[in-house]
């Protein structure tokens, strides 16, 4: 198209109109690229791995005794497609309708919570990176049951110790059940792997921060706060 010099105003208006159209155009649903180490908000080591170890990599399930192993970052990573949760085998298994074959964890285990599913989904969308974290922000001075202790239990223990057939007959669904397990020493013996008790969680001991938080809560009298 040739713009004639006799029509400078028309040319100016045409260019301005085209510029306005392109500058205001937005592509809905456009996904920004994930940059490892910058976009990561979910920590694999402390947020994703404990969920899978507690709920999936249990004895007789995906602990290495079956083809579908979920004991390590490498084995878990092989079941996901980074950036694409809906195309990941792991995510599909935990979001399939409960009565459908292939749902995980299977009955009588309790399904993952919405928060746990969201954590795994975000981790996959962020690139499914092997992010390692530290306890630099650990707070073991102001510990509550609802805000700190129960979330630790839910993340690391409830996969085995809940439902119709909890491991070792020990349920940790409620405050009273957790308190009883503390008072009879069974919980602490397992957490510290002492007095002949097997280590719990079985695949990895709680962090120093989590253990310090448990001790603070116990020293405060195990309040239901």
mmCIF file of N, CA, C and O in Angstrom, residues 50-154:
data_model
loop_
_atom_site.group_PDB
_atom_site.id
_atom_site.type_symbol
_atom_site.label_atom_id
_atom_site.label_comp_id
_atom_site.label_asym_id
_atom_site.label_seq_id
_atom_site.Cartn_x
_atom_site.Cartn_y
_atom_site.Cartn_z
ATOM 1 N N UNK A 50 7.236 -35.402 51.062
ATOM 2 C CA UNK A 50 6.536 -35.997 52.214
ATOM 3 C C UNK A 50 5.113 -36.441 51.893
ATOM 4 O O UNK A 50 4.657 -37.469 52.412
ATOM 5 N N UNK A 51 4.408 -35.700 51.053
ATOM 6 C CA UNK A 51 3.047 -36.108 50.677
ATOM 7 C C UNK A 51 3.071 -37.455 49.982
ATOM 8 O O UNK A 51 2.286 -38.365 50.285
ATOM 9 N N UNK A 52 3.978 -37.607 49.043
ATOM 10 C CA UNK A 52 4.045 -38.841 48.256
ATOM 11 C C UNK A 52 4.562 -40.000 49.098
ATOM 12 O O UNK A 52 4.067 -41.128 49.009
ATOM 13 N N UNK A 53 5.556 -39.747 49.943
ATOM 14 C CA UNK A 53 6.093 -40.812 50.786
ATOM 15 C C UNK A 53 5.054 -41.308 51.784
ATOM 16 O O UNK A 53 4.964 -42.500 52.056
ATOM 17 N N UNK A 54 4.283 -40.387 52.346
ATOM 18 C CA UNK A 54 3.298 -40.765 53.353
ATOM 19 C C UNK A 54 2.084 -41.451 52.754
ATOM 20 O O UNK A 54 1.526 -42.376 53.353
ATOM 21 N N UNK A 55 1.675 -41.033 51.560
ATOM 22 C CA UNK A 55 0.433 -41.529 50.989
ATOM 23 C C UNK A 55 0.605 -42.551 49.872
ATOM 24 O O UNK A 55 -0.332 -43.302 49.592
ATOM 25 N N UNK A 56 1.768 -42.587 49.248
ATOM 26 C CA UNK A 56 1.947 -43.438 48.071
ATOM 27 C C UNK A 56 3.071 -44.471 48.223
ATOM 28 O O UNK A 56 2.910 -45.629 47.835
ATOM 29 N N UNK A 57 4.205 -44.034 48.761
ATOM 30 C CA UNK A 57 5.363 -44.926 48.856
ATOM 31 C C UNK A 57 5.347 -45.710 50.154
ATOM 32 O O UNK A 57 6.347 -45.849 50.848
ATOM 33 N N UNK A 58 4.175 -46.251 50.490
ATOM 34 C CA UNK A 58 4.024 -47.040 51.704
ATOM 35 C C UNK A 58 4.401 -48.495 51.425
ATOM 36 O O UNK A 58 4.455 -48.928 50.280
ATOM 37 N N UNK A 59 4.625 -49.235 52.485
ATOM 38 C CA UNK A 59 4.993 -50.645 52.348
ATOM 39 C C UNK A 59 3.924 -51.408 51.564
ATOM 40 O O UNK A 59 2.733 -51.333 51.880
ATOM 41 N N UNK A 60 4.355 -52.113 50.544
ATOM 42 C CA UNK A 60 3.432 -52.882 49.738
ATOM 43 C C UNK A 60 2.767 -52.077 48.647
ATOM 44 O O UNK A 60 2.013 -52.625 47.835
ATOM 45 N N UNK A 61 3.036 -50.791 48.603
ATOM 46 C CA UNK A 61 2.446 -49.946 47.548
ATOM 47 C C UNK A 61 3.551 -49.500 46.593
ATOM 48 O O UNK A 61 4.109 -50.314 45.893
ATOM 49 N N UNK A 62 3.913 -48.226 46.636
ATOM 50 C CA UNK A 62 4.894 -47.712 45.684
ATOM 51 C C UNK A 62 6.231 -47.431 46.363
ATOM 52 O O UNK A 62 6.849 -46.393 46.131
ATOM 53 N N UNK A 63 6.651 -48.381 47.197
ATOM 54 C CA UNK A 63 7.914 -48.234 47.934
ATOM 55 C C UNK A 63 9.069 -48.941 47.241
ATOM 56 O O UNK A 63 10.162 -49.041 47.786
ATOM 57 N N UNK A 64 8.835 -49.445 46.061
ATOM 58 C CA UNK A 64 9.872 -50.181 45.340
ATOM 59 C C UNK A 64 9.529 -51.637 45.169
ATOM 60 O O UNK A 64 10.193 -52.362 44.423
ATOM 61 N N UNK A 65 8.465 -52.089 45.860
ATOM 62 C CA UNK A 65 8.052 -53.484 45.726
ATOM 63 C C UNK A 65 7.156 -53.684 44.509
ATOM 64 O O UNK A 65 6.806 -54.793 44.163
ATOM 65 N N UNK A 66 6.751 -52.569 43.873
ATOM 66 C CA UNK A 66 5.956 -52.627 42.661
ATOM 67 C C UNK A 66 6.686 -51.911 41.531
ATOM 68 O O UNK A 66 7.684 -51.227 41.740
ATOM 69 N N UNK A 67 6.179 -52.073 40.325
ATOM 70 C CA UNK A 67 6.795 -51.434 39.165
ATOM 71 C C UNK A 67 6.733 -49.920 39.278
ATOM 72 O O UNK A 67 7.661 -49.210 38.908
ATOM 73 N N UNK A 68 5.634 -49.412 39.815
ATOM 74 C CA UNK A 68 5.423 -47.972 39.944
ATOM 75 C C UNK A 68 6.066 -47.500 41.250
ATOM 76 O O UNK A 68 5.429 -47.426 42.290
ATOM 77 N N UNK A 69 7.340 -47.176 41.212
ATOM 78 C CA UNK A 69 8.072 -46.770 42.413
ATOM 79 C C UNK A 69 8.024 -45.254 42.577
ATOM 80 O O UNK A 69 8.153 -44.504 41.619
ATOM 81 N N UNK A 70 7.824 -44.818 43.827
ATOM 82 C CA UNK A 70 7.753 -43.388 44.122
ATOM 83 C C UNK A 70 8.561 -43.077 45.375
ATOM 84 O O UNK A 70 8.076 -42.435 46.308
ATOM 85 N N UNK A 71 9.795 -43.529 45.383
ATOM 86 C CA UNK A 71 10.632 -43.390 46.577
ATOM 87 C C UNK A 71 11.633 -42.257 46.499
ATOM 88 O O UNK A 71 12.248 -41.912 47.500
ATOM 89 N N UNK A 72 11.830 -41.695 45.337
ATOM 90 C CA UNK A 72 12.888 -40.706 45.166
ATOM 91 C C UNK A 72 12.457 -39.649 44.151
ATOM 92 O O UNK A 72 11.450 -39.808 43.451
ATOM 93 N N UNK A 73 13.249 -38.589 44.068
ATOM 94 C CA UNK A 73 12.944 -37.556 43.077
ATOM 95 C C UNK A 73 12.946 -38.138 41.670
ATOM 96 O O UNK A 73 12.048 -37.855 40.864
ATOM 97 N N UNK A 74 13.944 -38.960 41.365
ATOM 98 C CA UNK A 74 14.063 -39.515 40.019
ATOM 99 C C UNK A 74 12.836 -40.347 39.647
ATOM 100 O O UNK A 74 12.308 -40.227 38.533
ATOM 101 N N UNK A 75 12.367 -41.192 40.569
ATOM 102 C CA UNK A 75 11.220 -42.048 40.263
ATOM 103 C C UNK A 75 9.937 -41.237 40.166
ATOM 104 O O UNK A 75 9.079 -41.512 39.320
ATOM 105 N N UNK A 76 9.794 -40.220 41.008
ATOM 106 C CA UNK A 76 8.605 -39.365 40.956
ATOM 107 C C UNK A 76 8.635 -38.518 39.691
ATOM 108 O O UNK A 76 7.627 -38.376 38.997
ATOM 109 N N UNK A 77 9.803 -37.976 39.386
ATOM 110 C CA UNK A 77 9.964 -37.129 38.194
ATOM 111 C C UNK A 77 9.619 -37.888 36.920
ATOM 112 O O UNK A 77 9.119 -37.300 35.942
ATOM 113 N N UNK A 78 9.863 -39.193 36.906
ATOM 114 C CA UNK A 78 9.584 -39.984 35.702
ATOM 115 C C UNK A 78 8.087 -40.134 35.446
ATOM 116 O O UNK A 78 7.676 -40.565 34.366
ATOM 117 N N UNK A 79 7.266 -39.781 36.439
ATOM 118 C CA UNK A 79 5.821 -39.922 36.309
ATOM 119 C C UNK A 79 5.121 -38.595 36.055
ATOM 120 O O UNK A 79 3.891 -38.522 36.113
ATOM 121 N N UNK A 80 5.890 -37.552 35.785
ATOM 122 C CA UNK A 80 5.280 -36.254 35.512
ATOM 123 C C UNK A 80 5.878 -35.639 34.255
ATOM 124 O O UNK A 80 6.992 -35.977 33.858
ATOM 125 N N UNK A 81 5.105 -34.751 33.659
ATOM 126 C CA UNK A 81 5.576 -33.987 32.507
ATOM 127 C C UNK A 81 5.673 -32.530 32.944
ATOM 128 O O UNK A 81 4.639 -31.874 33.139
ATOM 129 N N UNK A 82 6.879 -32.026 33.157
ATOM 130 C CA UNK A 82 7.053 -30.674 33.689
ATOM 131 C C UNK A 82 6.240 -29.634 32.927
ATOM 132 O O UNK A 82 6.248 -29.599 31.699
ATOM 133 N N UNK A 83 5.528 -28.803 33.694
ATOM 134 C CA UNK A 83 4.728 -27.753 33.094
ATOM 135 C C UNK A 83 3.355 -28.187 32.640
ATOM 136 O O UNK A 83 2.525 -27.357 32.256
ATOM 137 N N UNK A 84 3.072 -29.496 32.692
ATOM 138 C CA UNK A 84 1.798 -30.011 32.180
ATOM 139 C C UNK A 84 1.209 -31.008 33.172
ATOM 140 O O UNK A 84 1.376 -32.217 33.030
ATOM 141 N N UNK A 85 0.515 -30.486 34.175
ATOM 142 C CA UNK A 85 -0.034 -31.346 35.218
ATOM 143 C C UNK A 85 -1.052 -32.347 34.664
ATOM 144 O O UNK A 85 -1.023 -33.534 35.001
ATOM 145 N N UNK A 86 -1.947 -31.878 33.801
ATOM 146 C CA UNK A 86 -3.006 -32.754 33.287
ATOM 147 C C UNK A 86 -2.491 -33.873 32.393
ATOM 148 O O UNK A 86 -3.217 -34.828 32.120
ATOM 149 N N UNK A 87 -1.248 -33.763 31.934
ATOM 150 C CA UNK A 87 -0.659 -34.815 31.117
ATOM 151 C C UNK A 87 0.323 -35.670 31.916
ATOM 152 O O UNK A 87 1.035 -36.497 31.343
ATOM 153 N N UNK A 88 0.350 -35.474 33.232
ATOM 154 C CA UNK A 88 1.279 -36.207 34.096
ATOM 155 C C UNK A 88 0.579 -37.391 34.742
ATOM 156 O O UNK A 88 -0.519 -37.255 35.297
ATOM 157 N N UNK A 89 1.209 -38.540 34.681
ATOM 158 C CA UNK A 89 0.624 -39.769 35.204
ATOM 159 C C UNK A 89 0.333 -39.650 36.695
ATOM 160 O O UNK A 89 -0.709 -40.100 37.174
ATOM 161 N N UNK A 90 1.248 -39.048 37.434
ATOM 162 C CA UNK A 90 1.056 -38.904 38.876
ATOM 163 C C UNK A 90 -0.160 -38.042 39.183
ATOM 164 O O UNK A 90 -1.010 -38.407 40.003
ATOM 165 N N UNK A 91 -0.258 -36.902 38.532
ATOM 166 C CA UNK A 91 -1.371 -35.983 38.805
ATOM 167 C C UNK A 91 -2.702 -36.605 38.393
ATOM 168 O O UNK A 91 -3.721 -36.455 39.088
ATOM 169 N N UNK A 92 -2.715 -37.310 37.288
ATOM 170 C CA UNK A 92 -3.943 -37.973 36.839
ATOM 171 C C UNK A 92 -4.419 -38.988 37.871
ATOM 172 O O UNK A 92 -5.613 -39.096 38.156
ATOM 173 N N UNK A 93 -3.476 -39.737 38.457
ATOM 174 C CA UNK A 93 -3.829 -40.772 39.427
ATOM 175 C C UNK A 93 -4.466 -40.198 40.688
ATOM 176 O O UNK A 93 -5.375 -40.796 41.256
ATOM 177 N N UNK A 94 -3.997 -39.033 41.124
ATOM 178 C CA UNK A 94 -4.520 -38.482 42.381
ATOM 179 C C UNK A 94 -5.753 -37.608 42.173
ATOM 180 O O UNK A 94 -6.376 -37.181 43.154
ATOM 181 N N UNK A 95 -6.137 -37.363 40.928
ATOM 182 C CA UNK A 95 -7.317 -36.544 40.662
ATOM 183 C C UNK A 95 -8.424 -37.310 39.954
ATOM 184 O O UNK A 95 -9.504 -36.766 39.733
ATOM 185 N N UNK A 96 -8.169 -38.575 39.615
ATOM 186 C CA UNK A 96 -9.202 -39.406 39.007
ATOM 187 C C UNK A 96 -10.319 -39.632 40.014
ATOM 188 O O UNK A 96 -10.079 -39.705 41.217
ATOM 189 N N UNK A 97 -11.556 -39.731 39.535
ATOM 190 C CA UNK A 97 -12.678 -39.963 40.438
ATOM 191 C C UNK A 97 -12.443 -41.213 41.266
ATOM 192 O O UNK A 97 -11.947 -42.223 40.783
ATOM 193 N N UNK A 98 -12.846 -41.149 42.543
ATOM 194 C CA UNK A 98 -12.476 -42.182 43.508
ATOM 195 C C UNK A 98 -12.977 -43.572 43.138
ATOM 196 O O UNK A 98 -12.355 -44.560 43.476
ATOM 197 N N UNK A 99 -14.117 -43.652 42.456
ATOM 198 C CA UNK A 99 -14.643 -44.976 42.126
ATOM 199 C C UNK A 99 -14.082 -45.523 40.810
ATOM 200 O O UNK A 99 -14.426 -46.591 40.369
ATOM 201 N N UNK A 100 -13.217 -44.756 40.204
ATOM 202 C CA UNK A 100 -12.613 -45.180 38.947
ATOM 203 C C UNK A 100 -11.337 -45.973 39.204
ATOM 204 O O UNK A 100 -10.562 -45.634 40.078
ATOM 205 N N UNK A 101 -11.127 -47.015 38.447
ATOM 206 C CA UNK A 101 -9.908 -47.816 38.582
ATOM 207 C C UNK A 101 -8.684 -46.943 38.303
ATOM 208 O O UNK A 101 -8.653 -46.194 37.342
ATOM 209 N N UNK A 102 -7.715 -47.032 39.174
ATOM 210 C CA UNK A 102 -6.514 -46.244 39.009
ATOM 211 C C UNK A 102 -6.429 -45.076 39.967
ATOM 212 O O UNK A 102 -5.411 -44.404 40.038
ATOM 213 N N UNK A 103 -7.502 -44.833 40.728
ATOM 214 C CA UNK A 103 -7.482 -43.736 41.699
ATOM 215 C C UNK A 103 -6.461 -44.013 42.795
ATOM 216 O O UNK A 103 -6.339 -45.116 43.290
ATOM 217 N N UNK A 104 -5.703 -42.985 43.166
ATOM 218 C CA UNK A 104 -4.692 -43.116 44.195
ATOM 219 C C UNK A 104 -4.803 -41.946 45.180
ATOM 220 O O UNK A 104 -5.037 -40.810 44.752
ATOM 221 N N UNK A 105 -4.597 -42.222 46.479
ATOM 222 C CA UNK A 105 -4.413 -43.536 47.095
ATOM 223 C C UNK A 105 -5.716 -44.342 47.058
ATOM 224 O O UNK A 105 -6.784 -43.743 47.199
ATOM 225 N N UNK A 106 -5.639 -45.662 46.902
ATOM 226 C CA UNK A 106 -6.849 -46.480 46.798
ATOM 227 C C UNK A 106 -7.521 -46.655 48.159
ATOM 228 O O UNK A 106 -6.899 -46.474 49.202
ATOM 229 N N UNK A 107 -8.775 -46.995 48.144
ATOM 230 C CA UNK A 107 -9.502 -47.316 49.377
ATOM 231 C C UNK A 107 -8.846 -48.530 50.036
ATOM 232 O O UNK A 107 -8.352 -49.424 49.341
ATOM 233 N N UNK A 108 -8.780 -48.605 51.391
ATOM 234 C CA UNK A 108 -9.455 -47.740 52.360
ATOM 235 C C UNK A 108 -8.672 -46.487 52.753
ATOM 236 O O UNK A 108 -9.070 -45.791 53.682
ATOM 237 N N UNK A 109 -7.555 -46.200 52.097
ATOM 238 C CA UNK A 109 -6.816 -44.988 52.414
ATOM 239 C C UNK A 109 -7.641 -43.763 52.049
ATOM 240 O O UNK A 109 -8.462 -43.806 51.130
ATOM 241 N N UNK A 110 -7.416 -42.684 52.763
ATOM 242 C CA UNK A 110 -8.123 -41.451 52.466
ATOM 243 C C UNK A 110 -7.490 -40.762 51.265
ATOM 244 O O UNK A 110 -6.274 -40.817 51.075
ATOM 245 N N UNK A 111 -8.304 -40.124 50.426
ATOM 246 C CA UNK A 111 -7.738 -39.394 49.283
ATOM 247 C C UNK A 111 -6.930 -38.202 49.752
ATOM 248 O O UNK A 111 -7.070 -37.738 50.890
ATOM 249 N N UNK A 112 -6.060 -37.704 48.902
ATOM 250 C CA UNK A 112 -5.301 -36.509 49.242
ATOM 251 C C UNK A 112 -6.249 -35.329 49.422
ATOM 252 O O UNK A 112 -7.313 -35.273 48.812
ATOM 253 N N UNK A 113 -5.846 -34.387 50.252
ATOM 254 C CA UNK A 113 -6.651 -33.193 50.436
ATOM 255 C C UNK A 113 -6.502 -32.281 49.218
ATOM 256 O O UNK A 113 -5.563 -32.429 48.422
ATOM 257 N N UNK A 114 -7.417 -31.341 49.091
ATOM 258 C CA UNK A 114 -7.324 -30.389 47.982
ATOM 259 C C UNK A 114 -6.024 -29.598 48.046
ATOM 260 O O UNK A 114 -5.421 -29.290 47.010
ATOM 261 N N UNK A 115 -5.595 -29.269 49.267
ATOM 262 C CA UNK A 115 -4.350 -28.516 49.424
ATOM 263 C C UNK A 115 -3.153 -29.334 48.960
ATOM 264 O O UNK A 115 -2.234 -28.804 48.322
ATOM 265 N N UNK A 116 -3.138 -30.636 49.265
ATOM 266 C CA UNK A 116 -2.036 -31.498 48.847
ATOM 267 C C UNK A 116 -2.014 -31.659 47.326
ATOM 268 O O UNK A 116 -0.947 -31.629 46.703
ATOM 269 N N UNK A 117 -3.185 -31.819 46.737
ATOM 270 C CA UNK A 117 -3.270 -31.947 45.281
ATOM 271 C C UNK A 117 -2.787 -30.664 44.608
ATOM 272 O O UNK A 117 -2.045 -30.698 43.621
ATOM 273 N N UNK A 118 -3.183 -29.528 45.166
ATOM 274 C CA UNK A 118 -2.761 -28.244 44.605
ATOM 275 C C UNK A 118 -1.248 -28.070 44.696
ATOM 276 O O UNK A 118 -0.610 -27.546 43.775
ATOM 277 N N UNK A 119 -0.669 -28.507 45.808
ATOM 278 C CA UNK A 119 0.785 -28.422 45.978
ATOM 279 C C UNK A 119 1.508 -29.202 44.879
ATOM 280 O O UNK A 119 2.459 -28.701 44.264
ATOM 281 N N UNK A 120 1.060 -30.420 44.620
ATOM 282 C CA UNK A 120 1.677 -31.249 43.579
ATOM 283 C C UNK A 120 1.447 -30.638 42.205
ATOM 284 O O UNK A 120 2.353 -30.606 41.353
ATOM 285 N N UNK A 121 0.249 -30.122 41.975
ATOM 286 C CA UNK A 121 -0.051 -29.485 40.696
ATOM 287 C C UNK A 121 0.863 -28.287 40.441
ATOM 288 O O UNK A 121 1.444 -28.149 39.349
ATOM 289 N N UNK A 122 1.012 -27.424 41.430
ATOM 290 C CA UNK A 122 1.866 -26.243 41.265
ATOM 291 C C UNK A 122 3.316 -26.638 41.045
ATOM 292 O O UNK A 122 4.023 -26.026 40.243
ATOM 293 N N UNK A 123 3.761 -27.674 41.759
ATOM 294 C CA UNK A 123 5.140 -28.143 41.592
ATOM 295 C C UNK A 123 5.389 -28.588 40.158
ATOM 296 O O UNK A 123 6.421 -28.259 39.559
ATOM 297 N N UNK A 124 4.431 -29.308 39.588
ATOM 298 C CA UNK A 124 4.566 -29.760 38.198
ATOM 299 C C UNK A 124 4.548 -28.564 37.248
ATOM 300 O O UNK A 124 5.372 -28.475 36.325
ATOM 301 N N UNK A 125 3.629 -27.632 37.470
ATOM 302 C CA UNK A 125 3.522 -26.471 36.594
ATOM 303 C C UNK A 125 4.778 -25.605 36.650
ATOM 304 O O UNK A 125 5.139 -24.952 35.668
ATOM 305 N N UNK A 126 5.451 -25.603 37.790
ATOM 306 C CA UNK A 126 6.673 -24.818 37.937
ATOM 307 C C UNK A 126 7.891 -25.497 37.319
ATOM 308 O O UNK A 126 8.977 -24.931 37.311
ATOM 309 N N UNK A 127 7.690 -26.710 36.818
ATOM 310 C CA UNK A 127 8.795 -27.393 36.151
ATOM 311 C C UNK A 127 9.232 -28.678 36.810
ATOM 312 O O UNK A 127 10.180 -29.317 36.367
ATOM 313 N N UNK A 128 8.551 -29.076 37.917
ATOM 314 C CA UNK A 128 8.878 -30.325 38.622
ATOM 315 C C UNK A 128 10.353 -30.404 38.984
ATOM 316 O O UNK A 128 11.022 -31.416 38.754
ATOM 317 N N UNK A 129 10.880 -29.319 39.544
ATOM 318 C CA UNK A 129 12.300 -29.256 39.870
ATOM 319 C C UNK A 129 12.606 -29.905 41.216
ATOM 320 O O UNK A 129 11.756 -29.959 42.115
ATOM 321 N N UNK A 130 13.838 -30.374 41.361
ATOM 322 C CA UNK A 130 14.288 -31.009 42.608
ATOM 323 C C UNK A 130 14.760 -29.914 43.570
ATOM 324 O O UNK A 130 15.937 -29.814 43.903
ATOM 325 N N UNK A 131 13.837 -29.102 43.998
ATOM 326 C CA UNK A 131 14.169 -27.975 44.865
ATOM 327 C C UNK A 131 14.455 -28.439 46.291
ATOM 328 O O UNK A 131 13.705 -29.211 46.864
ATOM 329 N N UNK A 132 15.569 -27.973 46.827
ATOM 330 C CA UNK A 132 15.987 -28.293 48.190
ATOM 331 C C UNK A 132 15.802 -27.047 49.054
ATOM 332 O O UNK A 132 16.048 -25.929 48.599
ATOM 333 N N UNK A 133 15.367 -27.235 50.271
ATOM 334 C CA UNK A 133 15.062 -26.095 51.127
ATOM 335 C C UNK A 133 15.795 -26.218 52.456
ATOM 336 O O UNK A 133 16.287 -27.276 52.819
ATOM 337 N N UNK A 134 15.839 -25.131 53.182
ATOM 338 C CA UNK A 134 16.462 -25.145 54.506
ATOM 339 C C UNK A 134 15.495 -24.589 55.530
ATOM 340 O O UNK A 134 14.407 -24.118 55.193
ATOM 341 N N UNK A 135 15.903 -24.627 56.784
ATOM 342 C CA UNK A 135 15.049 -24.198 57.886
ATOM 343 C C UNK A 135 15.413 -22.803 58.374
ATOM 344 O O UNK A 135 15.251 -22.471 59.538
ATOM 345 N N UNK A 136 15.910 -21.964 57.469
ATOM 346 C CA UNK A 136 16.357 -20.639 57.881
ATOM 347 C C UNK A 136 15.219 -19.814 58.466
ATOM 348 O O UNK A 136 15.439 -18.931 59.287
ATOM 349 N N UNK A 137 13.986 -20.116 58.030
ATOM 350 C CA UNK A 137 12.844 -19.372 58.551
ATOM 351 C C UNK A 137 12.090 -20.135 59.618
ATOM 352 O O UNK A 137 10.932 -19.832 59.895
ATOM 353 N N UNK A 138 12.719 -21.120 60.234
ATOM 354 C CA UNK A 138 12.051 -21.977 61.211
ATOM 355 C C UNK A 138 11.685 -21.197 62.471
ATOM 356 O O UNK A 138 12.500 -20.466 63.020
ATOM 357 N N UNK A 139 10.459 -21.365 62.912
ATOM 358 C CA UNK A 139 9.999 -20.746 64.158
ATOM 359 C C UNK A 139 9.608 -21.853 65.129
ATOM 360 O O UNK A 139 8.592 -22.519 64.954
ATOM 361 N N UNK A 140 10.424 -22.078 66.125
ATOM 362 C CA UNK A 140 10.126 -23.095 67.137
ATOM 363 C C UNK A 140 9.835 -22.453 68.489
ATOM 364 O O UNK A 140 9.896 -23.110 69.522
ATOM 365 N N UNK A 141 9.520 -21.164 68.482
ATOM 366 C CA UNK A 141 9.253 -20.457 69.740
ATOM 367 C C UNK A 141 7.761 -20.231 69.973
ATOM 368 O O UNK A 141 7.309 -20.152 71.121
ATOM 369 N N UNK A 142 6.997 -20.128 68.886
ATOM 370 C CA UNK A 142 5.556 -19.887 69.013
ATOM 371 C C UNK A 142 4.824 -20.974 68.246
ATOM 372 O O UNK A 142 4.415 -20.782 67.106
ATOM 373 N N UNK A 143 4.642 -22.126 68.886
ATOM 374 C CA UNK A 143 4.125 -23.313 68.215
ATOM 375 C C UNK A 143 2.701 -23.613 68.679
ATOM 376 O O UNK A 143 2.443 -23.715 69.879
ATOM 377 N N UNK A 144 1.793 -23.740 67.735
ATOM 378 C CA UNK A 144 0.417 -24.133 68.041
ATOM 379 C C UNK A 144 0.111 -25.474 67.399
ATOM 380 O O UNK A 144 0.740 -25.858 66.406
ATOM 381 N N UNK A 145 -0.877 -26.172 67.959
ATOM 382 C CA UNK A 145 -1.254 -27.470 67.397
ATOM 383 C C UNK A 145 -1.867 -27.296 66.011
ATOM 384 O O UNK A 145 -1.482 -27.980 65.060
ATOM 385 N N UNK A 146 -2.827 -26.372 65.883
ATOM 386 C CA UNK A 146 -3.534 -26.210 64.609
ATOM 387 C C UNK A 146 -2.665 -25.596 63.526
ATOM 388 O O UNK A 146 -2.810 -25.918 62.344
ATOM 389 N N UNK A 147 -1.744 -24.700 63.925
ATOM 390 C CA UNK A 147 -0.958 -23.991 62.930
ATOM 391 C C UNK A 147 0.316 -24.687 62.509
ATOM 392 O O UNK A 147 0.793 -24.490 61.392
ATOM 393 N N UNK A 148 0.899 -25.529 63.379
ATOM 394 C CA UNK A 148 2.195 -26.143 63.079
ATOM 395 C C UNK A 148 2.187 -27.659 63.259
ATOM 396 O O UNK A 148 2.565 -28.401 62.350
ATOM 397 N N UNK A 149 1.778 -28.134 64.440
ATOM 398 C CA UNK A 149 1.889 -29.572 64.733
ATOM 399 C C UNK A 149 0.999 -30.412 63.829
ATOM 400 O O UNK A 149 1.460 -31.389 63.203
ATOM 401 N N UNK A 150 -0.281 -30.052 63.723
ATOM 402 C CA UNK A 150 -1.171 -30.877 62.902
ATOM 403 C C UNK A 150 -0.794 -30.851 61.421
ATOM 404 O O UNK A 150 -0.837 -31.892 60.756
ATOM 405 N N UNK A 151 -0.404 -29.688 60.860
ATOM 406 C CA UNK A 151 0.066 -29.723 59.465
ATOM 407 C C UNK A 151 1.273 -30.639 59.254
ATOM 408 O O UNK A 151 1.388 -31.271 58.198
ATOM 409 N N UNK A 152 2.171 -30.737 60.251
ATOM 410 C CA UNK A 152 3.303 -31.674 60.141
ATOM 411 C C UNK A 152 2.787 -33.102 60.101
ATOM 412 O O UNK A 152 3.230 -33.931 59.296
ATOM 413 N N UNK A 153 1.834 -33.414 60.992
ATOM 414 C CA UNK A 153 1.231 -34.749 61.032
ATOM 415 C C UNK A 153 0.526 -35.051 59.715
ATOM 416 O O UNK A 153 0.679 -36.142 59.138
ATOM 417 N N UNK A 154 -0.242 -34.093 59.236
ATOM 418 C CA UNK A 154 -1.005 -34.301 58.010
ATOM 419 C C UNK A 154 -0.086 -34.536 56.814
ATOM 420 O O UNK A 154 -0.367 -35.363 55.944
#
